[in-house]
Short mmCIF file of C-alpha atoms in Angstrom, two decimals:
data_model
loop_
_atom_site.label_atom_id
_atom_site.label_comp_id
_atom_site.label_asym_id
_atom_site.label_seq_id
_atom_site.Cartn_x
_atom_site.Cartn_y
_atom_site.Cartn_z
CA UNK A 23 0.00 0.00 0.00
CA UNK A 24 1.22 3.38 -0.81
CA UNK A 25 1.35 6.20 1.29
CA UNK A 26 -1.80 8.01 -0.50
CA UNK A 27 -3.58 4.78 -0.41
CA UNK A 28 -2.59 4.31 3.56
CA UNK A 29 -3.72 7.59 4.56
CA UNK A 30 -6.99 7.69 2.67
CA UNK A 31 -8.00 4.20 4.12
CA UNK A 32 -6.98 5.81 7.78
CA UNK A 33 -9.45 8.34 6.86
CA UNK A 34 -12.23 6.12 5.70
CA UNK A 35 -12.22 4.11 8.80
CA UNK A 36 -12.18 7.61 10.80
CA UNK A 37 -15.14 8.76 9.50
CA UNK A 38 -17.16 5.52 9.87
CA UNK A 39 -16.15 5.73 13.46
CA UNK A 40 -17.33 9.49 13.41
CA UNK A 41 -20.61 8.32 11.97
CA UNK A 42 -21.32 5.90 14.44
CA UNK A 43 -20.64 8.19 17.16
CA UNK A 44 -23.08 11.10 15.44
CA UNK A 45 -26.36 8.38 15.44
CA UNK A 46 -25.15 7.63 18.85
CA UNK A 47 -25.90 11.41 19.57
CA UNK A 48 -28.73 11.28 17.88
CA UNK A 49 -30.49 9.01 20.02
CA UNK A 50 -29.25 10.57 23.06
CA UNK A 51 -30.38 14.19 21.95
CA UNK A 52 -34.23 12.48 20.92
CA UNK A 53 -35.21 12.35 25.45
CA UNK A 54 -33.20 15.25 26.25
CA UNK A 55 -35.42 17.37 23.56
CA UNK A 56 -38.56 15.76 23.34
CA UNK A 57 -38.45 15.78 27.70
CA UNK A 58 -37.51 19.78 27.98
CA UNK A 59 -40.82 20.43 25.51
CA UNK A 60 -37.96 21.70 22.65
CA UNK A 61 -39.69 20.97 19.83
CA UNK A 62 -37.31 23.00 17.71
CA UNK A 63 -34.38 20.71 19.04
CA UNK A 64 -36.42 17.44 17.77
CA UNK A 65 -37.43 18.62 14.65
CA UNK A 66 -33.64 18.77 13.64
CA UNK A 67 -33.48 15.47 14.28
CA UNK A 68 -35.50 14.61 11.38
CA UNK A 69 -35.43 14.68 7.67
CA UNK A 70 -37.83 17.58 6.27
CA UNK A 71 -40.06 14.71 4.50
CA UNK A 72 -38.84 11.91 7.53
CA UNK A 73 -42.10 9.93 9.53
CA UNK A 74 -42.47 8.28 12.86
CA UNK A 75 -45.04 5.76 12.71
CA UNK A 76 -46.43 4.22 15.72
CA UNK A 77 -49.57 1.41 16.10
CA UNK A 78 -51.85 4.06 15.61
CA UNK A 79 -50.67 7.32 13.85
CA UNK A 80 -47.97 8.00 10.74
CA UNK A 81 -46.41 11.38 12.17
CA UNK A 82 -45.30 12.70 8.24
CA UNK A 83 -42.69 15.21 8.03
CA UNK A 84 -40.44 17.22 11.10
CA UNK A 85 -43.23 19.54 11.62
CA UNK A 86 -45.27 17.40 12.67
CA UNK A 87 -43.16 14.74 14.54
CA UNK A 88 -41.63 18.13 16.32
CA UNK A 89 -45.47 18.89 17.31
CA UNK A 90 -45.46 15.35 19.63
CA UNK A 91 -44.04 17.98 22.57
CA UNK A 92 -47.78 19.79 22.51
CA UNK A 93 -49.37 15.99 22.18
CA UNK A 94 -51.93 16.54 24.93
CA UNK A 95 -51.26 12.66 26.00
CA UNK A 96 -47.12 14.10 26.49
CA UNK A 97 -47.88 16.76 28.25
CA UNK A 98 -49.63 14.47 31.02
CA UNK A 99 -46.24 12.77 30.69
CA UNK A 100 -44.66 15.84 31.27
CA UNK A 101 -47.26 17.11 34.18
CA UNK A 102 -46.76 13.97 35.80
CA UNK A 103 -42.70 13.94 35.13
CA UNK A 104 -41.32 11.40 32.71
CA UNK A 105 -38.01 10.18 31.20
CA UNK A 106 -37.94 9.34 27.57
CA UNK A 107 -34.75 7.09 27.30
CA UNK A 108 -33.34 4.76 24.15
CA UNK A 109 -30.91 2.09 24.64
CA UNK A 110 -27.49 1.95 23.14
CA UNK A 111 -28.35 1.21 19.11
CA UNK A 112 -27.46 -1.46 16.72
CA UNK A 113 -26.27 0.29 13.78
CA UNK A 114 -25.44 -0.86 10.21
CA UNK A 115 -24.09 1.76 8.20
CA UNK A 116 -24.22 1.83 4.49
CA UNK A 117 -22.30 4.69 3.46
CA UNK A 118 -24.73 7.69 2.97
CA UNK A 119 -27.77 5.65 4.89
CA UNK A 120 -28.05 3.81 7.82
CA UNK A 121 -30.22 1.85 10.00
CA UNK A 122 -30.77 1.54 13.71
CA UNK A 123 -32.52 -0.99 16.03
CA UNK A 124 -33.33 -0.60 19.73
CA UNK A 125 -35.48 -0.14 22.58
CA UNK A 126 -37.13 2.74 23.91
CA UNK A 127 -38.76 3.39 27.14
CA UNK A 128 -41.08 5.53 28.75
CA UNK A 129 -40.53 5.97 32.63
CA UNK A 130 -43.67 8.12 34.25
CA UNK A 131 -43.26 9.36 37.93
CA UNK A 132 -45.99 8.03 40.16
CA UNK A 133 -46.45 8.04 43.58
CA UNK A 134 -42.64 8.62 44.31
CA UNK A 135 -42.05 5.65 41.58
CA UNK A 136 -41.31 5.45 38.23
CA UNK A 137 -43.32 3.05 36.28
CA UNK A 138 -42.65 2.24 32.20
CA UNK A 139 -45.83 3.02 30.49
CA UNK A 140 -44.37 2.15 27.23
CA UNK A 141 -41.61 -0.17 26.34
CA UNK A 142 -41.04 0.05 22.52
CA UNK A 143 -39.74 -1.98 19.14
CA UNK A 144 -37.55 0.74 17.17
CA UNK A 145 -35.97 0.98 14.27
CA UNK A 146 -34.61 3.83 12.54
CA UNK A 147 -33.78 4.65 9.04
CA UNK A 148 -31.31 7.39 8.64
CA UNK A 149 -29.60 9.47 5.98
CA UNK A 150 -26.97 11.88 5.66
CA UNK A 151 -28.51 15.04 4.38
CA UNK A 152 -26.11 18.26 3.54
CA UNK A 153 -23.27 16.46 6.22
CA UNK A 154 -25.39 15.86 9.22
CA UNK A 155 -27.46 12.28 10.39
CA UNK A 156 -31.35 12.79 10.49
CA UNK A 157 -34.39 10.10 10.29
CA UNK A 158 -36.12 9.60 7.29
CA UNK A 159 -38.34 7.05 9.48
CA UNK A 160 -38.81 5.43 12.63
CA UNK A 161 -40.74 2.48 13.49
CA UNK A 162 -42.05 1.76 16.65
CA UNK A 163 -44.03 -0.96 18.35
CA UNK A 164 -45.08 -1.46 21.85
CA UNK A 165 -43.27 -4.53 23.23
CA UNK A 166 -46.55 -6.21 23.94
CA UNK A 167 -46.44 -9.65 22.58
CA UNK A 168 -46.72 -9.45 19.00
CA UNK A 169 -45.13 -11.02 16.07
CA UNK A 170 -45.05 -7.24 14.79
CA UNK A 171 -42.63 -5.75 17.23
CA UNK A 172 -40.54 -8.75 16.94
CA UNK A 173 -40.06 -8.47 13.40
CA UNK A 174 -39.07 -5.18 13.90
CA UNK A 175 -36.61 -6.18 16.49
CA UNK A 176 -35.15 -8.88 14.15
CA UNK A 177 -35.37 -7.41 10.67
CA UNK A 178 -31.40 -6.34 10.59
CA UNK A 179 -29.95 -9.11 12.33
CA UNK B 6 8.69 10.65 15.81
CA UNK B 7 9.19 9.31 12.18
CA UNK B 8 6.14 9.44 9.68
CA UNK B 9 6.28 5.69 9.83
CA UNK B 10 6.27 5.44 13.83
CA UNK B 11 3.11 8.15 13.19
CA UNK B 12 1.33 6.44 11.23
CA UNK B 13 1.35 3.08 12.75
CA UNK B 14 0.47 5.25 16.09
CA UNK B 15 -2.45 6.90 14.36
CA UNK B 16 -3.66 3.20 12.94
CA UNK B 17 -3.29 1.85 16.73
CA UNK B 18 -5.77 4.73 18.32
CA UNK B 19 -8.10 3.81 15.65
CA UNK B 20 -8.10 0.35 15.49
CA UNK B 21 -8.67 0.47 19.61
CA UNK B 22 -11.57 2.91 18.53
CA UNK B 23 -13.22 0.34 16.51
CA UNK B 24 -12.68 -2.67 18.98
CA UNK B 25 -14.71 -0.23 21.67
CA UNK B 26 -17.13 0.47 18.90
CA UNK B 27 -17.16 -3.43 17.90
CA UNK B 28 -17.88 -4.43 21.53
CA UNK B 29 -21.01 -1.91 22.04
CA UNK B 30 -22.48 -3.30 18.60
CA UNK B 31 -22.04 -6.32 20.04
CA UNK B 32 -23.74 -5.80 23.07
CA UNK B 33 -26.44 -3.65 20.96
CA UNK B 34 -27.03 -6.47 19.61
CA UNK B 35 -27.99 -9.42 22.01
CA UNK B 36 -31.07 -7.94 22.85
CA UNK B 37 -32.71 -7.58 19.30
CA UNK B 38 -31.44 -11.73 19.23
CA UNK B 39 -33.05 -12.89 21.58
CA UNK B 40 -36.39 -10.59 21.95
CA UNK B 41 -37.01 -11.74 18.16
CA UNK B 42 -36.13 -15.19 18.89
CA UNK B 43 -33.11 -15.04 16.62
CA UNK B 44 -30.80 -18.16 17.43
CA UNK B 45 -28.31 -17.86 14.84
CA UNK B 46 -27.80 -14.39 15.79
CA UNK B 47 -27.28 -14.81 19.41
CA UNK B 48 -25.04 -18.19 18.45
CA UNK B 49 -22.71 -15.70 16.44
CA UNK B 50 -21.84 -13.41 19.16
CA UNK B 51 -20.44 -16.23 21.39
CA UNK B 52 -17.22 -18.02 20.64
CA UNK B 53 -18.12 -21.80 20.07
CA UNK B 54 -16.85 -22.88 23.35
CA UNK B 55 -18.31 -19.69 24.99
CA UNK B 56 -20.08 -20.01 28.26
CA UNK B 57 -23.58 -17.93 30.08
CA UNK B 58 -23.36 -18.31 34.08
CA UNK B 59 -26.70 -17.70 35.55
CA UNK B 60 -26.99 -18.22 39.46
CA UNK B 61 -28.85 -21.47 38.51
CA UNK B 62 -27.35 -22.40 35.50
CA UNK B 63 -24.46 -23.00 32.99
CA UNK B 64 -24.59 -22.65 29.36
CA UNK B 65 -21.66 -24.20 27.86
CA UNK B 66 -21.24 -23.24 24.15
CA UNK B 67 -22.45 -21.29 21.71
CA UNK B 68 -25.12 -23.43 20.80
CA UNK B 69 -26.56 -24.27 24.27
CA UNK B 70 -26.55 -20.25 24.44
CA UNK B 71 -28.25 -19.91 21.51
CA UNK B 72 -30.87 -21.80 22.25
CA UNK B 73 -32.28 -19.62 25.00
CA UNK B 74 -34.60 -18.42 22.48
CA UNK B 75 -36.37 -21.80 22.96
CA UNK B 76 -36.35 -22.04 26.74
CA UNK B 77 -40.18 -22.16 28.11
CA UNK B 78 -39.11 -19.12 30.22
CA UNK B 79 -38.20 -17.23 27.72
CA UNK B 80 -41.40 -18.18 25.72
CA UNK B 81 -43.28 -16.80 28.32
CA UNK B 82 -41.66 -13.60 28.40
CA UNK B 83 -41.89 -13.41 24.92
CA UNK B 84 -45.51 -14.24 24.81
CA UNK B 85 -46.59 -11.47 27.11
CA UNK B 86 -43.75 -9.21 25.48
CA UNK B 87 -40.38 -8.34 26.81
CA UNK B 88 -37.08 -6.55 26.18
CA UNK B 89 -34.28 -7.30 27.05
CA UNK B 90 -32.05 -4.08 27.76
CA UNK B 91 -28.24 -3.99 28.38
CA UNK B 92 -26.62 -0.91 29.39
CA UNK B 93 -23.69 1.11 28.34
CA UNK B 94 -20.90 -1.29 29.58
CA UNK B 95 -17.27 -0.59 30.94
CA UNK B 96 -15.33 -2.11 28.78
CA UNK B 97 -11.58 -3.39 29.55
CA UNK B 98 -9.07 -3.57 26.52
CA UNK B 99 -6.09 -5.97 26.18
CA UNK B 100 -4.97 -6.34 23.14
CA UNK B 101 -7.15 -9.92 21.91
CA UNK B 102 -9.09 -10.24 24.71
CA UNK B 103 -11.33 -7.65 26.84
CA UNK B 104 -13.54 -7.64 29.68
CA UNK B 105 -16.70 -5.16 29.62
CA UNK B 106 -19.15 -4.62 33.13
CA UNK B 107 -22.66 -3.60 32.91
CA UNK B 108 -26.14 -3.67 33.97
CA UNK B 109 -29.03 -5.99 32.04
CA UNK B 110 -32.54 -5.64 32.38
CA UNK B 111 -35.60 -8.15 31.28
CA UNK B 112 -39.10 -5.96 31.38
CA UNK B 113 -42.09 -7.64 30.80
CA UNK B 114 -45.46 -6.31 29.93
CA UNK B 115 -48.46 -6.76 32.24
CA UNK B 116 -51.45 -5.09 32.00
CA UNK B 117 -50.47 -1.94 29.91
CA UNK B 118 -46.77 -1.89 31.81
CA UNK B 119 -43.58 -3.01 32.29
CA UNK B 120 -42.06 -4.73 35.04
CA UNK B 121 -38.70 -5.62 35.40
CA UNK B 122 -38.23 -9.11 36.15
CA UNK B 123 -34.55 -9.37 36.39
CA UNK B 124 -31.71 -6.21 36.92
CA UNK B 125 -28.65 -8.32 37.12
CA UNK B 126 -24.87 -7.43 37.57
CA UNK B 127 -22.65 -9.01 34.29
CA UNK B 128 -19.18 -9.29 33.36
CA UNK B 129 -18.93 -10.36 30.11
CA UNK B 130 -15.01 -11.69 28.56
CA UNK B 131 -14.52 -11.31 25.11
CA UNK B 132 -11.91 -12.32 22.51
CA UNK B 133 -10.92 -11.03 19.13
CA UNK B 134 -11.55 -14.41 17.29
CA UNK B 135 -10.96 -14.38 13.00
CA UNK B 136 -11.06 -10.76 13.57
CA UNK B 137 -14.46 -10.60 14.97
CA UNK B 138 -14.94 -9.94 19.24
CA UNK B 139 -17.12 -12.65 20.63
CA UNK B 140 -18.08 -13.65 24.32
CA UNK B 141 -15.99 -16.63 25.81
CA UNK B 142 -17.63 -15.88 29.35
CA UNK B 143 -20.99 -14.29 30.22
CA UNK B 144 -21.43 -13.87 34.12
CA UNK B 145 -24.92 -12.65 35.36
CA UNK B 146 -26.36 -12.38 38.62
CA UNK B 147 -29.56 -11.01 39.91
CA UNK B 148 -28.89 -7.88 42.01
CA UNK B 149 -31.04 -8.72 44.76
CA UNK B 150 -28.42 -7.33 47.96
CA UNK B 151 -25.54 -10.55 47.68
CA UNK B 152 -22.49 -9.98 47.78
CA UNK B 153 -22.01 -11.95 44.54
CA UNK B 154 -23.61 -9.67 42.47
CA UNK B 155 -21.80 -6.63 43.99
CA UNK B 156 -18.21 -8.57 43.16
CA UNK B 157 -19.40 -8.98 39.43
CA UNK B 158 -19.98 -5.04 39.73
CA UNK B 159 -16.38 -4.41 41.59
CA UNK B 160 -14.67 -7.33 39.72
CA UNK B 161 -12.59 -4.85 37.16
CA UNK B 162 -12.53 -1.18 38.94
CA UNK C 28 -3.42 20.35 2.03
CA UNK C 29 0.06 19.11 2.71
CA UNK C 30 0.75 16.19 4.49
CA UNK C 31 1.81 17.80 7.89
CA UNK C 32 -1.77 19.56 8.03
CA UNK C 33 -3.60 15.87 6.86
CA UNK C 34 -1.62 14.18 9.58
CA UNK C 35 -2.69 16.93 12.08
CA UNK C 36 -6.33 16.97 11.15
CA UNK C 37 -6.75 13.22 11.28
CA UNK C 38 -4.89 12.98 14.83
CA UNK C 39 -7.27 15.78 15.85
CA UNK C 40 -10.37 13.79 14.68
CA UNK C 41 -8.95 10.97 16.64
CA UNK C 42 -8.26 12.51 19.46
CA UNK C 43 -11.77 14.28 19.38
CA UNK C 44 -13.56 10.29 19.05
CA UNK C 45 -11.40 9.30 22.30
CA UNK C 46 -12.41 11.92 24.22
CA UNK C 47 -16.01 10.75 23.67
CA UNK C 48 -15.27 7.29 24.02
CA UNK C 49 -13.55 8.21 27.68
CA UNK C 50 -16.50 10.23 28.50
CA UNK C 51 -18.94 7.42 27.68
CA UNK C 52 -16.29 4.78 29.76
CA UNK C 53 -16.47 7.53 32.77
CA UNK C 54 -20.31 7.37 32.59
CA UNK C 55 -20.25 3.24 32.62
CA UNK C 56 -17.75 3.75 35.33
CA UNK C 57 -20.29 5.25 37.94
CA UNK C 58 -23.02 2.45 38.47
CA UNK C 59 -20.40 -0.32 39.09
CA UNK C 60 -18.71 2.12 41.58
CA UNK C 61 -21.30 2.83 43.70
CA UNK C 62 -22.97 -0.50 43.09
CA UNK C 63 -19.96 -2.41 44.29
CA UNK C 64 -19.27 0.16 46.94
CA UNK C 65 -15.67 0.78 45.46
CA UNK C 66 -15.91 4.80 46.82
CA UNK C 67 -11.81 4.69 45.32
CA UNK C 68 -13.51 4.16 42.25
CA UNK C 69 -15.98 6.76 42.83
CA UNK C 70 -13.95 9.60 44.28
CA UNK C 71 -11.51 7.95 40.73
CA UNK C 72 -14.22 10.00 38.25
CA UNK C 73 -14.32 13.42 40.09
CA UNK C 74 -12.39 16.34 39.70
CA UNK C 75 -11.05 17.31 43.23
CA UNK C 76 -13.13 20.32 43.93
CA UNK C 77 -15.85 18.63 41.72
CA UNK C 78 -19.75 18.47 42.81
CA UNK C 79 -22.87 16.86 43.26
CA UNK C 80 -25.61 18.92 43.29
CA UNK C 81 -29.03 16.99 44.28
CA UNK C 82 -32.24 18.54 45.19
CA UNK C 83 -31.41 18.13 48.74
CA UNK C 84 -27.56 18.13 49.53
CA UNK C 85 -24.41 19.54 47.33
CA UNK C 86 -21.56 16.98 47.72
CA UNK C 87 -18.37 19.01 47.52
CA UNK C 88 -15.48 17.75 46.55
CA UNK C 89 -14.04 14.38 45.59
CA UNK C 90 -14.44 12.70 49.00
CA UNK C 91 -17.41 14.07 50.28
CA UNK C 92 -18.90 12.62 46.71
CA UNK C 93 -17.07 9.31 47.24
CA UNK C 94 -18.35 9.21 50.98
CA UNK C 95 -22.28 8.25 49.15
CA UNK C 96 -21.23 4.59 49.15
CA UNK C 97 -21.03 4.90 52.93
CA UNK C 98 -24.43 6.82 53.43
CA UNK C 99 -27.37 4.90 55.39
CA UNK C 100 -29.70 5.39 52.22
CA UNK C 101 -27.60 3.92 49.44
CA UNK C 102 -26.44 1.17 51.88
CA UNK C 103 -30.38 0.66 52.30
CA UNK C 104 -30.85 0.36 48.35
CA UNK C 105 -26.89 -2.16 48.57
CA UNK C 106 -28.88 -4.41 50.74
CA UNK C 107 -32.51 -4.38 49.08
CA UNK C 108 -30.29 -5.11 45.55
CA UNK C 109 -30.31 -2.22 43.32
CA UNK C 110 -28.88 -0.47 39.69
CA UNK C 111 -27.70 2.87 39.17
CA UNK C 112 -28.23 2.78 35.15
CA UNK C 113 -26.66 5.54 33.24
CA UNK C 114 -28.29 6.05 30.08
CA UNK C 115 -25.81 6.89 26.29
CA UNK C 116 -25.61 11.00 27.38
CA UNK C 117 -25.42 13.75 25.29
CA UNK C 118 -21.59 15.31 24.63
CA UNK C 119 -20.44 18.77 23.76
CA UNK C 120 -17.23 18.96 23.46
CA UNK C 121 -15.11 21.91 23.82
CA UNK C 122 -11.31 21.67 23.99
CA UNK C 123 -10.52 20.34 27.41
CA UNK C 124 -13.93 20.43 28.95
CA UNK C 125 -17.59 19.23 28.03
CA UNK C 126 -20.39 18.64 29.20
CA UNK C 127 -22.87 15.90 29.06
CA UNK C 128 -26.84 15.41 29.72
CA UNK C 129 -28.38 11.78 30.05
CA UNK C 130 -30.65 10.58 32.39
CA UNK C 131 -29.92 8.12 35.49
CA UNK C 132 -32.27 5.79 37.21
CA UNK C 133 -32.60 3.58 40.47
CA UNK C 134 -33.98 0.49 40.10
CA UNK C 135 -34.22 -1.35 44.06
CA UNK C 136 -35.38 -5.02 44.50
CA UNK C 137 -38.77 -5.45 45.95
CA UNK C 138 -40.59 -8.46 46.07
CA UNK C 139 -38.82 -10.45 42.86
CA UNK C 140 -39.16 -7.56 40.77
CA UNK C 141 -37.06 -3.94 40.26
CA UNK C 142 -38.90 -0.86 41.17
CA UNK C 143 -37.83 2.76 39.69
CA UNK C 144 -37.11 4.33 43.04
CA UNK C 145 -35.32 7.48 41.17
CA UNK C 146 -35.31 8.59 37.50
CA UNK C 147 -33.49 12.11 37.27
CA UNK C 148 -32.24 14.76 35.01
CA UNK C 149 -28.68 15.10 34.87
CA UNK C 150 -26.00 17.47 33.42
CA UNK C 151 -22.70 17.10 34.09
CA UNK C 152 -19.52 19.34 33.66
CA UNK C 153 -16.44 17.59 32.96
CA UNK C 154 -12.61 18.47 32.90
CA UNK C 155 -9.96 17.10 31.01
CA UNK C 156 -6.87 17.12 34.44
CA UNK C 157 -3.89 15.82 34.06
CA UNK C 158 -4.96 13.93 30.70
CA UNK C 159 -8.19 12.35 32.43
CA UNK C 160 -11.57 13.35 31.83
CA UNK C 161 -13.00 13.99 35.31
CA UNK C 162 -16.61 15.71 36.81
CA UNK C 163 -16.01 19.13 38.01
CA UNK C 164 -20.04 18.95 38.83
CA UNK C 165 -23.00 16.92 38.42
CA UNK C 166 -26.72 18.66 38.53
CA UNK C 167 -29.21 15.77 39.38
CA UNK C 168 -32.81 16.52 39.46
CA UNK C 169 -35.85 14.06 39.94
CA UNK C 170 -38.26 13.90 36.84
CA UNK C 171 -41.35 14.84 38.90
CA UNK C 172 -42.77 17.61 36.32
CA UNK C 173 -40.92 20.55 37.73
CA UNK C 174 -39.72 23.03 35.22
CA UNK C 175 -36.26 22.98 37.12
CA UNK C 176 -36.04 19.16 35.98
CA UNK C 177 -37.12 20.31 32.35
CA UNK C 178 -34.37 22.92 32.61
CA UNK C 179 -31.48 20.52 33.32
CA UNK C 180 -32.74 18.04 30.13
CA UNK C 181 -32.71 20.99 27.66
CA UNK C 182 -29.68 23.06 28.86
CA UNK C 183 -27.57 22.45 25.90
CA UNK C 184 -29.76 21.73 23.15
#
């Protein structure tokens, strides 16, 4: 291997390690913005034209997966206190896309406890867009038994 | 410094970089295996003559591992819907072996929540084997006050 | 670019994926410390004049901060079984300090199953002394709805 050859591999491998490090933030900016009401913060999480689709809505576009902070059912999270947290993610990257499996859980404060009111199937399509990771989609399903959520679980493996 | 003793520096920080990074997919990764009943999956992150210490039990080999997915116990976590959630581990480098410490977590649902059924203390040994990091020893007790559970915890600080 | 400034801008990227990877190691560090009641390990991740700042009680310093694995409340949770779970945080980087937001929960044995005795907002401040990354303070707030819990989750975003 030549020099040129050397240093551009270096540099390859760099900036898959840099990628896998920016989806990592990703998921640990998606509580953090989505528990402080900063809808602003979420939004630029997502791709202009990304979804989130749960069991029972397709949130289409950042406008309107930003909008989940003035949900009426998250602001009782909120009122009540609540901690929106994702697990570490399985990642396969594919140079300019990516996609990311894990779990994501909802901890509400009640009566000095925290219970889980939702524990969650994800995956994650993403896509660099003008140098920076967002979400073209996520997929959730509520960890409740179904051959749905475990095919979402399972699909990258 | 000499650009060659440089370069093989730079190509040592990086390649530790992706062993760290190649450990937290791994562990990123047992959870999806087993909460979509995915044997082969959870059979290729062991080495072959890998082992799983419960308090009650010893799995001896990638294949007895693996086929956790098709324990009744499991089943019936799997039935009502579970996930099983590792944290962020410690992780201890040495060259072709490593040792990482962290926390696992099985919720289950039951009636519109999630209980956890097991929070257990695990030190996990890995080895670089054909280039790929795979467990030889899986340790996991229940952190229910022994002072087992708090050695696994103490085991590499 | 010449090769001097390549070299120099790939070491910097490396360095600047290390320092995250320490910071994440220093968060995975803090569970199995206080879990295994190693307060070396403890007092290990702060900065010397370094806080805790709780609702209730400002650890200062190092020692005092170490001192929790001694204090009748945590050895209450040591003996019930318990986790102190970090989640992935949130990193900005900035030369040789950073901060960091994530949330942590407590999860105590009761009855065969793992109650959420504490889920909290965190922000931390960390140093870069003596080549180490190292808490200068920690902000810890319960998730009970308060808008001063809010406030620690979206400082930074």
């Amino acid at each position: 291997m030549n020099d040129e050859d050397r240093l551009a591999r270096m540099e390859a491998r760099i900036a898959e390690l840099e990628d896998r490090l920016a989806i990592y933030q990703l998921f640990a900016t998606y509580g953090p913005g989505v528990d402080s009401l900063s809808g602003d913060a979420v939004r630029d999480l997502w791709a202009e034209d990304g979804t989130y689709e749960t069991e029972h809505h397709v949130f289409r576009g950042a406008d309107e997966v930003s909008a989940i902070v003035r949900d009426p059912m998250h602001l009782r999270y909120i009122e009540r206190g609540c901690a929106h947290v994702m697990s570490m993610p399985r990642i396969l990257l594919d140079g300019d896309t990516a996609s990311a499996t894990g779990y994501s859980r909802v901890y509400v404060h009640r009566e000095g406890e925290w219970v889980v009111d939702r524990a969650s199937a994800n995956r994650w399509e993403l896509a660099r867009i003008d140098g920076a990771w967002k979400v073209t989609r996520r997929v959730n399903k509520l960890l409740k038994g179904t051959p749905e959520a475990r095919a979402v679980m399972g699909q990258d493996l």
